[in-house]
XYZ file of C-alpha atoms in Angstrom:
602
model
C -39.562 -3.524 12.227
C -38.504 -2.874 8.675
C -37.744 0.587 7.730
C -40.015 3.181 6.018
C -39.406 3.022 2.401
C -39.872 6.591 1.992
C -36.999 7.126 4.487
C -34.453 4.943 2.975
C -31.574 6.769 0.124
C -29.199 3.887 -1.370
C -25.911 5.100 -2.580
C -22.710 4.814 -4.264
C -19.599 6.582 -4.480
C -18.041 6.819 -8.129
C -14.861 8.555 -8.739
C -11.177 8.414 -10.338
C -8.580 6.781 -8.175
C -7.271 8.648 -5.812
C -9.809 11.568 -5.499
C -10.676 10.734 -2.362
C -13.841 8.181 -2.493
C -12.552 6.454 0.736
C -11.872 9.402 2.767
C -15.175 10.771 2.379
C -16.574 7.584 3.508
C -14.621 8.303 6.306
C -16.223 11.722 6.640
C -19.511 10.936 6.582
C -19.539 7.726 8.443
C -18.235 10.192 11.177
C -20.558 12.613 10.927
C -23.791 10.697 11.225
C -22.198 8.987 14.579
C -21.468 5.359 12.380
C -18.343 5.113 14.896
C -16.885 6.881 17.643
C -13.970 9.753 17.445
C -11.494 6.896 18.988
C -12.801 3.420 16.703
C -12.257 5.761 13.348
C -9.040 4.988 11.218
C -7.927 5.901 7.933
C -9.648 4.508 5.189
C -12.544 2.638 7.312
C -13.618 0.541 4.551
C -11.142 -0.569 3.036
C -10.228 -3.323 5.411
C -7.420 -5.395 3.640
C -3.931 -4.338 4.775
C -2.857 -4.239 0.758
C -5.821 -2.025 0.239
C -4.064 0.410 3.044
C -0.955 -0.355 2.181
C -1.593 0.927 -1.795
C -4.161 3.292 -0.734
C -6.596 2.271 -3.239
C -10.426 0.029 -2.784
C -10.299 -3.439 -4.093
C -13.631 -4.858 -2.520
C -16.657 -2.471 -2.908
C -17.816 -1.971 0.617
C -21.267 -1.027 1.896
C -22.317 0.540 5.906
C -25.556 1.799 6.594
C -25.818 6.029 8.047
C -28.753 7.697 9.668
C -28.944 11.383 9.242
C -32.173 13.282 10.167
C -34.152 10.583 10.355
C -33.065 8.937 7.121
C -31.288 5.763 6.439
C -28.317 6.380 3.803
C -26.802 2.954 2.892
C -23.383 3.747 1.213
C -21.825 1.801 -0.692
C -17.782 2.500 -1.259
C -16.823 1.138 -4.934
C -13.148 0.810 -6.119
C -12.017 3.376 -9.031
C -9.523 0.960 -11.328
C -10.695 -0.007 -14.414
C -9.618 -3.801 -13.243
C -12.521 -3.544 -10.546
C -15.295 -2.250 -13.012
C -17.233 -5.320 -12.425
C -17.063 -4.780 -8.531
C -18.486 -0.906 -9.797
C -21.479 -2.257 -11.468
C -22.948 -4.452 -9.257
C -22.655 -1.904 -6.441
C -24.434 0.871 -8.973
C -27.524 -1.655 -9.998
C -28.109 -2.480 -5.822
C -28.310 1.725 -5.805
C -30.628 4.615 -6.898
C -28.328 7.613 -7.111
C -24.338 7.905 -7.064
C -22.127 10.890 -5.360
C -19.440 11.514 -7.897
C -16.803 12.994 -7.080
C -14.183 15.071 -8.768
C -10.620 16.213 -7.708
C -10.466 20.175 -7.507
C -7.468 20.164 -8.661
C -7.409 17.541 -11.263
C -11.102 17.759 -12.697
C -11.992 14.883 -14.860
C -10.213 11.550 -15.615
C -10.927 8.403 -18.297
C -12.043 6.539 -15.024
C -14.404 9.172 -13.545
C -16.019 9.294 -17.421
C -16.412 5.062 -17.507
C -17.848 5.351 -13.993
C -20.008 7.920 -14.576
C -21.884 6.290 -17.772
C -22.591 2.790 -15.847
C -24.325 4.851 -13.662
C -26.247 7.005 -15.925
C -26.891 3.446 -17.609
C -28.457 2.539 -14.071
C -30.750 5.496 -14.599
C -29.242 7.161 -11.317
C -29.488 10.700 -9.731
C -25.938 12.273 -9.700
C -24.577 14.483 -7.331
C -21.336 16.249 -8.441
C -19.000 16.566 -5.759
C -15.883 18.823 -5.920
C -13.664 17.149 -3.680
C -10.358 18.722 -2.003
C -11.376 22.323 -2.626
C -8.648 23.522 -0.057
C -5.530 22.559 -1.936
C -3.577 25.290 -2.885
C -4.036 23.999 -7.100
C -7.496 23.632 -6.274
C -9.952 25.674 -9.122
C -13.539 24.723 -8.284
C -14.954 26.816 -11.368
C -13.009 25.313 -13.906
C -13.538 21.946 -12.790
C -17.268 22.306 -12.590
C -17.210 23.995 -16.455
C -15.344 20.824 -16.960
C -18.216 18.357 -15.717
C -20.680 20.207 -17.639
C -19.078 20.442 -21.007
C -17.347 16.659 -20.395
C -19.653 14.571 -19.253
C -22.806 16.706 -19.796
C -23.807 16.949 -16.071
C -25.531 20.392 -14.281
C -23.284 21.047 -12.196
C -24.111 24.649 -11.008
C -25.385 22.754 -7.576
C -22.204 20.741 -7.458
C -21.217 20.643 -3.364
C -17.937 21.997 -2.937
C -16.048 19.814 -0.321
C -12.877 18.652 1.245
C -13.188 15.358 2.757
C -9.865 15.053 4.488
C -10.552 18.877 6.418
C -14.777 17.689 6.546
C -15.590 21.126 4.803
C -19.100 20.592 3.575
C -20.046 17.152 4.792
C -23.180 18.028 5.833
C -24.173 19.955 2.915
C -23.078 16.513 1.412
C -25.778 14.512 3.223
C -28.721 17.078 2.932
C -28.291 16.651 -0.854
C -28.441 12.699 -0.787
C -31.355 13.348 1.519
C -33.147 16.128 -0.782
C -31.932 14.809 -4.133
C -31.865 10.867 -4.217
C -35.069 9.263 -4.755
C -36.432 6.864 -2.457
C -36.493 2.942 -3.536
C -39.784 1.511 -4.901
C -40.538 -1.853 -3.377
C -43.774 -3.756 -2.402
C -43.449 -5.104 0.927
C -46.741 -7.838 0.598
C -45.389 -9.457 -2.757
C -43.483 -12.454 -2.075
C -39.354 -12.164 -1.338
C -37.564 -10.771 -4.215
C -33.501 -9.945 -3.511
C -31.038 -9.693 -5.408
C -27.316 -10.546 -4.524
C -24.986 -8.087 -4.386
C -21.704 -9.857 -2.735
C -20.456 -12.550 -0.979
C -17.594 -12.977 0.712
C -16.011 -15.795 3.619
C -15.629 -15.009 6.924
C -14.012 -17.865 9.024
C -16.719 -17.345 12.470
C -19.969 -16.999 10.383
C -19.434 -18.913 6.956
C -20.617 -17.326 3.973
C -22.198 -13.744 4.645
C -24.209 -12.643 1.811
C -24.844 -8.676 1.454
C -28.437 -8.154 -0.121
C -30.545 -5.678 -1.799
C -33.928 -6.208 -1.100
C -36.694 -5.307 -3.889
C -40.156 -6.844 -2.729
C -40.936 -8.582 0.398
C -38.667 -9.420 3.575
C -36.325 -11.442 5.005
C -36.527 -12.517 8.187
C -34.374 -14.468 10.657
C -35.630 -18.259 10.371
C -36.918 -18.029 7.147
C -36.273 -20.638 4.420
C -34.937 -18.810 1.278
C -34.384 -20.478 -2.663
C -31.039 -19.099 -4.646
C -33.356 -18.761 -8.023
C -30.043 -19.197 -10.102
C -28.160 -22.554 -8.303
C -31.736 -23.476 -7.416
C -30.643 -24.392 -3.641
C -32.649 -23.517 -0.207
C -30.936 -22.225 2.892
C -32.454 -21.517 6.568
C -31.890 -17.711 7.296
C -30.023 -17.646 10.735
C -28.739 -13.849 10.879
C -30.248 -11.160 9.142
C -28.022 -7.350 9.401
C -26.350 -4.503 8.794
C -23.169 -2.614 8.979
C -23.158 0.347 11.148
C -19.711 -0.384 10.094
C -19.559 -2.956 12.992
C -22.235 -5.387 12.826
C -25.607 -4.991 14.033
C -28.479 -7.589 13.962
C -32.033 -6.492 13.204
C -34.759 -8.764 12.854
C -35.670 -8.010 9.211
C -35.145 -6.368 6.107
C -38.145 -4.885 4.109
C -38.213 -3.452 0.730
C -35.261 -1.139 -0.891
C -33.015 -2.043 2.123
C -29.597 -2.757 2.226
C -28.109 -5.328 4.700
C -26.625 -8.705 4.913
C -27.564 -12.375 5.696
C -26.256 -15.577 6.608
C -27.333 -19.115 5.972
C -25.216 -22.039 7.104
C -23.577 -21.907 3.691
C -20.299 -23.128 3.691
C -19.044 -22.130 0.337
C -19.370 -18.540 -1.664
C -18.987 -20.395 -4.954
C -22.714 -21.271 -3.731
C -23.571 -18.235 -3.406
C -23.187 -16.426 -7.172
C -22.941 -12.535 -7.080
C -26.457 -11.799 -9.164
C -28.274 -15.075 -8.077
C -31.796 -13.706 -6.877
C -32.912 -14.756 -3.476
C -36.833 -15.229 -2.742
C -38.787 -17.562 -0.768
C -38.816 -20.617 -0.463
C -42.594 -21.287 0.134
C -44.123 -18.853 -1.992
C -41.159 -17.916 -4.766
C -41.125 -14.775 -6.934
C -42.658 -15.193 -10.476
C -39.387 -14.837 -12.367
C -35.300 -13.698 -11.547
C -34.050 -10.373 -11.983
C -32.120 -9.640 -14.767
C -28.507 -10.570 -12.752
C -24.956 -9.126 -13.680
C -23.423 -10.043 -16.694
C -20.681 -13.488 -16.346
C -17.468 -11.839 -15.900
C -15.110 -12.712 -18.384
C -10.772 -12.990 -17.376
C -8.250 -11.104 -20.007
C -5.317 -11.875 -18.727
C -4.135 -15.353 -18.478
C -0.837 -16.341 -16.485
C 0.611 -19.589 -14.718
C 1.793 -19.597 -10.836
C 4.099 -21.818 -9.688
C 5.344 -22.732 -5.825
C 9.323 -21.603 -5.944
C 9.319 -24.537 -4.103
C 7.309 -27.854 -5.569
C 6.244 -29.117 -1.975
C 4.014 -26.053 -1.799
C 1.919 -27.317 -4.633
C -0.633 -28.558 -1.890
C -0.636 -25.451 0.160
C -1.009 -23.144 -2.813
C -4.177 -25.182 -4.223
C -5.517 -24.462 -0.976
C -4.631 -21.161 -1.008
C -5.820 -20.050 -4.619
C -9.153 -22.126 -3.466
C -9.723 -20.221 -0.360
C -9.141 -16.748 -2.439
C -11.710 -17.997 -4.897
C -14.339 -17.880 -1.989
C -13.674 -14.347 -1.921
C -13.522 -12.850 -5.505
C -15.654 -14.326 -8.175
C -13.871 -13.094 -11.357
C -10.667 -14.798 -10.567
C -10.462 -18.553 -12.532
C -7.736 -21.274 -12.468
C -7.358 -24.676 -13.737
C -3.954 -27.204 -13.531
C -1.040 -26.960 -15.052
C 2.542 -28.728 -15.444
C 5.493 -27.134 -17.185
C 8.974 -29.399 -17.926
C 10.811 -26.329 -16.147
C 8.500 -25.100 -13.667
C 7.166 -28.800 -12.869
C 3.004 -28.301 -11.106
C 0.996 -25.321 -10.815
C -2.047 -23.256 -12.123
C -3.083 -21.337 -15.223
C -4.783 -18.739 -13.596
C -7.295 -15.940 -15.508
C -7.475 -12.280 -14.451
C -9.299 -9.377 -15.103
C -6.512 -6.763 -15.484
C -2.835 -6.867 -14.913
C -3.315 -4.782 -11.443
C -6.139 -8.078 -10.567
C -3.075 -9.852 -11.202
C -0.276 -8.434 -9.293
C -3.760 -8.269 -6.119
C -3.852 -11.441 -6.160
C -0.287 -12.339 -6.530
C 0.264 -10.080 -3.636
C -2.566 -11.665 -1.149
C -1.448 -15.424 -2.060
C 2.650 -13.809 -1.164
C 1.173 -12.285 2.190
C -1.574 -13.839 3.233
C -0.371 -17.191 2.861
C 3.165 -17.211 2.965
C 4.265 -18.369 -0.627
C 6.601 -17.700 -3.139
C 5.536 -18.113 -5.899
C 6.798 -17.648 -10.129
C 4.456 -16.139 -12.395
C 4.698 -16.997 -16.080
C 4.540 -13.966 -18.912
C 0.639 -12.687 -18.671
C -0.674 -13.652 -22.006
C -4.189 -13.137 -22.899
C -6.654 -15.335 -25.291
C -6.352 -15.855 -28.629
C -8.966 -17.492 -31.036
C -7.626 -19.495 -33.438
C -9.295 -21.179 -36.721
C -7.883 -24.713 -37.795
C -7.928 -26.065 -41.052
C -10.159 -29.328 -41.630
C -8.480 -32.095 -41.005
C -8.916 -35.482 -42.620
C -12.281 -36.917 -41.428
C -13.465 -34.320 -40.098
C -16.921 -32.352 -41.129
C -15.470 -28.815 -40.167
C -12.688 -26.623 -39.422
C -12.235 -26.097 -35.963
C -11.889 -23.377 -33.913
C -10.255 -23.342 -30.361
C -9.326 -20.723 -28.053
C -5.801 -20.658 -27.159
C -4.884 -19.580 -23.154
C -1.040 -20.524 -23.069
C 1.663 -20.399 -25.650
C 2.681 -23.534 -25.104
C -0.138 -24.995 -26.561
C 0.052 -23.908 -29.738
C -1.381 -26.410 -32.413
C 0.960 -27.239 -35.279
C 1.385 -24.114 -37.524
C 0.587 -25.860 -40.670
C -2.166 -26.594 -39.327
C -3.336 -23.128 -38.375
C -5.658 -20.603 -41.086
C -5.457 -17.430 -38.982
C -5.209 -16.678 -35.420
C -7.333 -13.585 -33.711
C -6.424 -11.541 -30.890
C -8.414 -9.345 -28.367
C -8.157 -5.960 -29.106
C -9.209 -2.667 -26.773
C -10.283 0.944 -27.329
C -8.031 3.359 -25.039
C -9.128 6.640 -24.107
C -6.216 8.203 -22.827
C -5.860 11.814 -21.035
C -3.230 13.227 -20.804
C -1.766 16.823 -20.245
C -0.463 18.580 -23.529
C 3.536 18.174 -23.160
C 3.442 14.458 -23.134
C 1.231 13.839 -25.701
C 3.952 13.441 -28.345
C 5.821 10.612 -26.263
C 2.150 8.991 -25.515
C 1.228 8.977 -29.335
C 4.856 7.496 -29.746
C 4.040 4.701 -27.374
C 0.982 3.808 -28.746
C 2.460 3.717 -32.173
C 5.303 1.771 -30.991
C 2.283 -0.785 -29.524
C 0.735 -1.129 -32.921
C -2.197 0.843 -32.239
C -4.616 2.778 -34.491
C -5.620 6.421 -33.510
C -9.217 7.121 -33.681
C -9.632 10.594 -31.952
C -8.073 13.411 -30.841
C -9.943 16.290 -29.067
C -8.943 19.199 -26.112
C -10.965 19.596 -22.897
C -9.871 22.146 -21.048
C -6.089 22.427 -21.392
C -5.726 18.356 -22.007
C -5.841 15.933 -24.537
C -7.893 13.008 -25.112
C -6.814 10.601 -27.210
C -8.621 7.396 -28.172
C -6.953 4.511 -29.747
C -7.484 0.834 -30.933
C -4.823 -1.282 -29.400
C -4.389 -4.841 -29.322
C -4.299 -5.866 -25.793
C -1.578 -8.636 -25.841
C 0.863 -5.034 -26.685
C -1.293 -3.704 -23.155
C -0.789 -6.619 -20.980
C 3.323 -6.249 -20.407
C 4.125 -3.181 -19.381
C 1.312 -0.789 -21.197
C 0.538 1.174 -17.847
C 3.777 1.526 -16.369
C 5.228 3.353 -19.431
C 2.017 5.336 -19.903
C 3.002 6.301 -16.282
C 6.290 7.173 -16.783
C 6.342 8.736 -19.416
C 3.480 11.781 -18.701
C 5.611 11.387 -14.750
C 1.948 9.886 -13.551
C -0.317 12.774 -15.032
C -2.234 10.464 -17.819
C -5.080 8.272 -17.313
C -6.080 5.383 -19.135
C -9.288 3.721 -19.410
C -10.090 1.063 -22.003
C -12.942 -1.554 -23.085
C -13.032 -4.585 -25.329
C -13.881 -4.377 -28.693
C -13.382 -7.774 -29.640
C -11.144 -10.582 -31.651
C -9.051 -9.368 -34.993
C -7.057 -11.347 -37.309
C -3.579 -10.534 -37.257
C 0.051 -11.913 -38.037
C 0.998 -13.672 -34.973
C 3.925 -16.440 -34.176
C 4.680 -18.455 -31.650
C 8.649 -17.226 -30.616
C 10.370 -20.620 -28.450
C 13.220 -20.099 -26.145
C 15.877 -22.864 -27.103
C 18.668 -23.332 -24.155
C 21.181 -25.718 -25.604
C 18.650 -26.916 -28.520
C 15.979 -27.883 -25.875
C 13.026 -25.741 -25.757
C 12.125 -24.264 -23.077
C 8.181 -24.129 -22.695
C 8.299 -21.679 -19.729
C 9.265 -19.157 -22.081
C 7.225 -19.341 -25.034
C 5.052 -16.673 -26.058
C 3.238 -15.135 -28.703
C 4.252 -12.170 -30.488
C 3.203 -10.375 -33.726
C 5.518 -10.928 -36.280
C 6.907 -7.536 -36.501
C 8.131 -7.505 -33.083
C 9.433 -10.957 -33.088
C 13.372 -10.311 -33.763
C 13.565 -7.684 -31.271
C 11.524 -9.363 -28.452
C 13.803 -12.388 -28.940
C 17.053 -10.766 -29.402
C 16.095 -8.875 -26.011
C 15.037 -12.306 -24.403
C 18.138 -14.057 -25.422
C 20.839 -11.992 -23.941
C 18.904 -11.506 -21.198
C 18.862 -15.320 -20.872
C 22.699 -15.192 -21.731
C 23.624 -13.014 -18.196
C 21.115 -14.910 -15.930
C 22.116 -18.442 -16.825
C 25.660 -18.980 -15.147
C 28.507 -20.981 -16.911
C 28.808 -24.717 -17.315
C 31.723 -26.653 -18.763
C 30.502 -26.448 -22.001
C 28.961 -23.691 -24.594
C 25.409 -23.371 -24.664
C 23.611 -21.396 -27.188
C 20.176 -19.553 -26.692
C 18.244 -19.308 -29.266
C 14.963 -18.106 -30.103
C 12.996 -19.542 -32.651
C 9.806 -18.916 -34.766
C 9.177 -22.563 -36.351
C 12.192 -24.070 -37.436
C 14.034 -20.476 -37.968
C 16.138 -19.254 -35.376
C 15.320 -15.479 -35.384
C 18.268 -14.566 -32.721
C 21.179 -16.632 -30.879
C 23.656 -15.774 -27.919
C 26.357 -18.268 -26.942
C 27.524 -18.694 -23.245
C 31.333 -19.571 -23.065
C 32.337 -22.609 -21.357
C 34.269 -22.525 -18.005
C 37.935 -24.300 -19.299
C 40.324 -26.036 -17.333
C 44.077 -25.506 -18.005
C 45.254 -28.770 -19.182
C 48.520 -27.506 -20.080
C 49.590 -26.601 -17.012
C 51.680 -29.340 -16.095
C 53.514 -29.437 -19.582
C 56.715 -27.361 -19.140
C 58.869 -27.158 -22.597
C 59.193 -30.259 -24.300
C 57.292 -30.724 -28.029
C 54.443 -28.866 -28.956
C 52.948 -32.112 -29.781
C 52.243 -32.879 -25.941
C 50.011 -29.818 -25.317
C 48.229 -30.399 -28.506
C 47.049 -33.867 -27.433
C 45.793 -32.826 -24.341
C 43.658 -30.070 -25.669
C 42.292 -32.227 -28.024
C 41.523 -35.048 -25.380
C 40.015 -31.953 -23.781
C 38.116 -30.734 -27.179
C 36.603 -33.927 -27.275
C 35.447 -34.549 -23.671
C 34.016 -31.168 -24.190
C 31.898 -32.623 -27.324
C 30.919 -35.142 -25.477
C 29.355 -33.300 -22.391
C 27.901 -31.116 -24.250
C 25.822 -33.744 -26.409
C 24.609 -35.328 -23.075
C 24.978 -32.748 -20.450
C 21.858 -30.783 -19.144
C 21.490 -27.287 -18.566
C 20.593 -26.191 -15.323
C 18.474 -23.118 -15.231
C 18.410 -22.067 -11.888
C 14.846 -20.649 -10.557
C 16.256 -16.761 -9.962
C 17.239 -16.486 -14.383
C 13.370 -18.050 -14.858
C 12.339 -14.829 -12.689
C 14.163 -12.349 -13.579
C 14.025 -13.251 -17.632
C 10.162 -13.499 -17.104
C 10.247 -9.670 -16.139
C 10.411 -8.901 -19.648
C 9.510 -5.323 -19.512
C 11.526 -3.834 -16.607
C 13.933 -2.034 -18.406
């Protein structure tokens, strides 16, 4: 029997990284008897071993508590700004959010961007002050800090520590007293939406669902509204973390369904479920497409993995919708994929899982992100063209090219007051525009326009290091913007090398290439002849390094006698050198490709 409506409280847990969203999943999953003392580990939900391993949520997770007669369904969403899109869907299947707040850190850029998509999703918000008994902890100042910040009451914030469970069940009475209940009709025909789906290799496809009108029931045929497909119900559920059947779902609740469905690309995150017999009047509104930033290729170290690794980047497809790929081939790197992400960390995920989980090395290309780019007519034809522009290497003729635009971002940036001169440094150095500068409480916030091609290298790690891991950094995209860009080729003995190529604003160029080239000029190891590296902008080399050839001694054997003997050899040895050199081919081995790719190491 379905649930009372009036019983059920959906919600989500929205915080910075780090301030302890997961634990306090723990806590309360715990408390309410979800598992016994002995099943518990660290970090329950987050069931990946890189998600343990980096201590940090990837998948939004959901598991269903009962507490005083109530059924909570939780949801556990990840706090990087590369997993916003896994935030949002988990906020629009909810009707309030716990959001929590480091007692010792108060607020951060990603508690703030949180925080707003759920005050979008018209939610209740309880303020949680998480980790109240660490010695740095100041409660008061942090709850001044959500009031005057982000505008929330906070003067019935629950103080808590998840890791000691101080509080906990003050924690649940509050989702009990304060979250409203979800408004459903349970006669109106099936309406669900879909929240996620993810593979699992015993049951197929399992689809987690948020049910508005109606119910689902075990044998029941149901219509994907979006792909327009029908699928027989044949287990209907919930987490309690560990699986539980029930016979149905009514209105407002949270579990999860399967359907025979073999692939998730089948089933779209959004796609509205209903009946198949009698069908809901219209869709719900869905989740916006999610859109990649970052583009990079990955290749197999080794080419006879091309096989395995389409496999591979296929089967992690069924798991995480926002990750694209099409074919590629590169002269140096020979086949792989151009692959789109939604954030560098999505990228080094993902390059991670394919390493671990199935047991390939693989070379990633520079990250470079998409660039619009207006043509100029051509003969015969009615318009100029525009094209979008994923990898350097295919850069249309220049001549040919009116202006190019690139994505640019809005930062907001806090950081503690004795790094900010460093951080406004960096963002200068990253051709970036200041927009703001304000204090809240003791730190700085700084917003900036940046172009996000200057972001995708190395952006975060410096931000890092440089304020020793105290600033935060959110950002959003603000669109396309005309600026001077070039494409910069890598030239190893006058061939180009296509691996290499990227695009860089003009002002930059000379510096980026110099860096590149005696980079390249270490890495690559000595042949018989010289080989210059060049890099070029067009036909104007902008910096060059020469690698010495290995030489024989051809004199050796000449002991006195006339000068005239030595002289012959070396030139018999000049010209042989010529020679090679006009029809000899470099060999770059794999390791230089690697290491010269890591541009921004140093």
């Amino acid at each position: 029997m379905a649930t009372d409506i009036t019983k059920i409280r959906n919600f989500s847990i929205i915080a910075h990284i780090d301030h302890g969203k997961s634990t306090l999943a723990d806590r309360l999953i715990q408390r309410t008897g979800g598992l016994a003392d002995r099943e518990m580990s660290e970090q329950v939900l987050d069931n990946m071993d890189i998600e343990k391993e980096r201590g940090i949520t990837i998948k939004a997770q959901t598991v269903r508590l009962e507490w005083k007669g109530h059924v909570l369904n939780l949801m556990d969403t990840p706090g990087h700004v590369d997993f916003a899109y896994e935030v949002s869907r988990s906020l629009a299947a909810c009707e309030g959010a716990l959001l929590v707040v480091d007692a010792a850190q108060g607020v951060e850029a990603q508690t703030l961007a949180n925080v707003y998509q759920s005050i979008e999703h018209d939610h209740e918000i309880i303020p949680v002050i998480n980790k109240i008994d660490l010695p740095s902890a100041e409660p008061e100042k942090v709850r001044a800090e959500i009031e005057d910040v982000i505008g929330l009451d906070a003067s019935n914030a629950v103080l808590a520590s998840a890791k000691s469970g101080i509080g906990i069940d003050e924690i649940l009475d509050a989702i009990v007293e304060r979250i409203p209940a979800p408004k459903g009709d349970p006669d109106a025909p099936l309406k669900a939406m879909l929240v996620d789906s993810w593979y699992d290799p015993y049951l197929g496809v399992v689809i987690l669902v948020r049910i508005i009108d109606g119910s689902i029931k075990k044998g029941q045929q149901v219509k994907f509204m979006q792909t327009g497909t029908t699928h027989l119900v044949d287990r209907v559920g919930a987490f309690r973390p560990k699986i539980e059947q029930l016979p149905d779902l009514g209105p407002g609740e949270i579990g999860f369904i399967t359907a025979q469905i073999k692939e998730v690309a089948q089933a779209r995150v959004g796609d509205t479920l209903t009946d198949a017999k009698k069908p809901a009047a219209e869709a719900l509104p869905g989740f916006k497409e999610v859109q990649p930033v970052v583009f990079c290729g990955l290749f197999p170290v080794d080419a006879a993995d091309f096989e395995k690794l389409r496999e591979s980047i296929s089967k992690l497809r069924l798991n995480d919708a926002s990750f694209s790929f099409e074919m590629e081939t590169s002269a140096a790197l020979g086949f792989g994929f151009r692959c789109g992400f939604l954030g560098l960390l999505h990228l080094e995920i993902i390059q991670e899982r394919l390493m671990r989980e199935y047991d390939l090395d693989l070379i990633t290309t520079a990250p470079s992100v998409v660039y619009k780019m207006r043509l100029t007519k051509a003969a015969g034809e009615a318009e100029a063209k525009e094209i979008e522009l994923h990898n350097p290497a295919d850069m249309p003729d220049p001549n040919r090219i009116e202006e190019i635009e690139e994505p640019w971002i809005q930062a907001v940036i806090y950081v503690p007051d004795e790094y900010l001169g460093p951080i406004l440094k960096l963002c200068q150095d990253r051709r970036g525009i200041q927009k703001n500068l304000t204090y809240v409480g003791g730190r700085a916030q700084v917003t900036y326009e940046l172009p996000l091609n200057e972001v995708v290298f190395d952006f975060y790690d410096r931000l890092k290091s440089i304020s020793r891991g105290y600033a935060s950094f959110d950002y959003e995209q603000i669109g396309h913007r005309a600026g001077d860009l070039v494409k910069m080729s890598i030239l190893v003995n006058n061939e180009p090398v296509d691996a290499l190529s990227m695009i860089v604003h003009r002002s930059t160029a000379e510096s980026r290439g110099r860096g590149m080239c005696e980079r390249l000029k270490d890495l690559i190891p000595r042949h018989l002849f010289k080989i210059p590296i060049q890099a070029a902008i067009g036909g104007k080399v902008i910096a060059r390094e020469t690698i010495a050839a290995l030489r024989k001694d051809v004199t050796a054997k000449c002991y006195g006698g006339d000068a005239s003997r030595k002289r012959k050899l070396l030139d018999k040895q000049k010209e042989g050198k010529k020679r090679m050199r006009e029809y000899g081919s470099v060999q770059i081995p794999q390791e230089a490709f690697i290491a010269a790719l890591r541009m921004g190491e140093e």
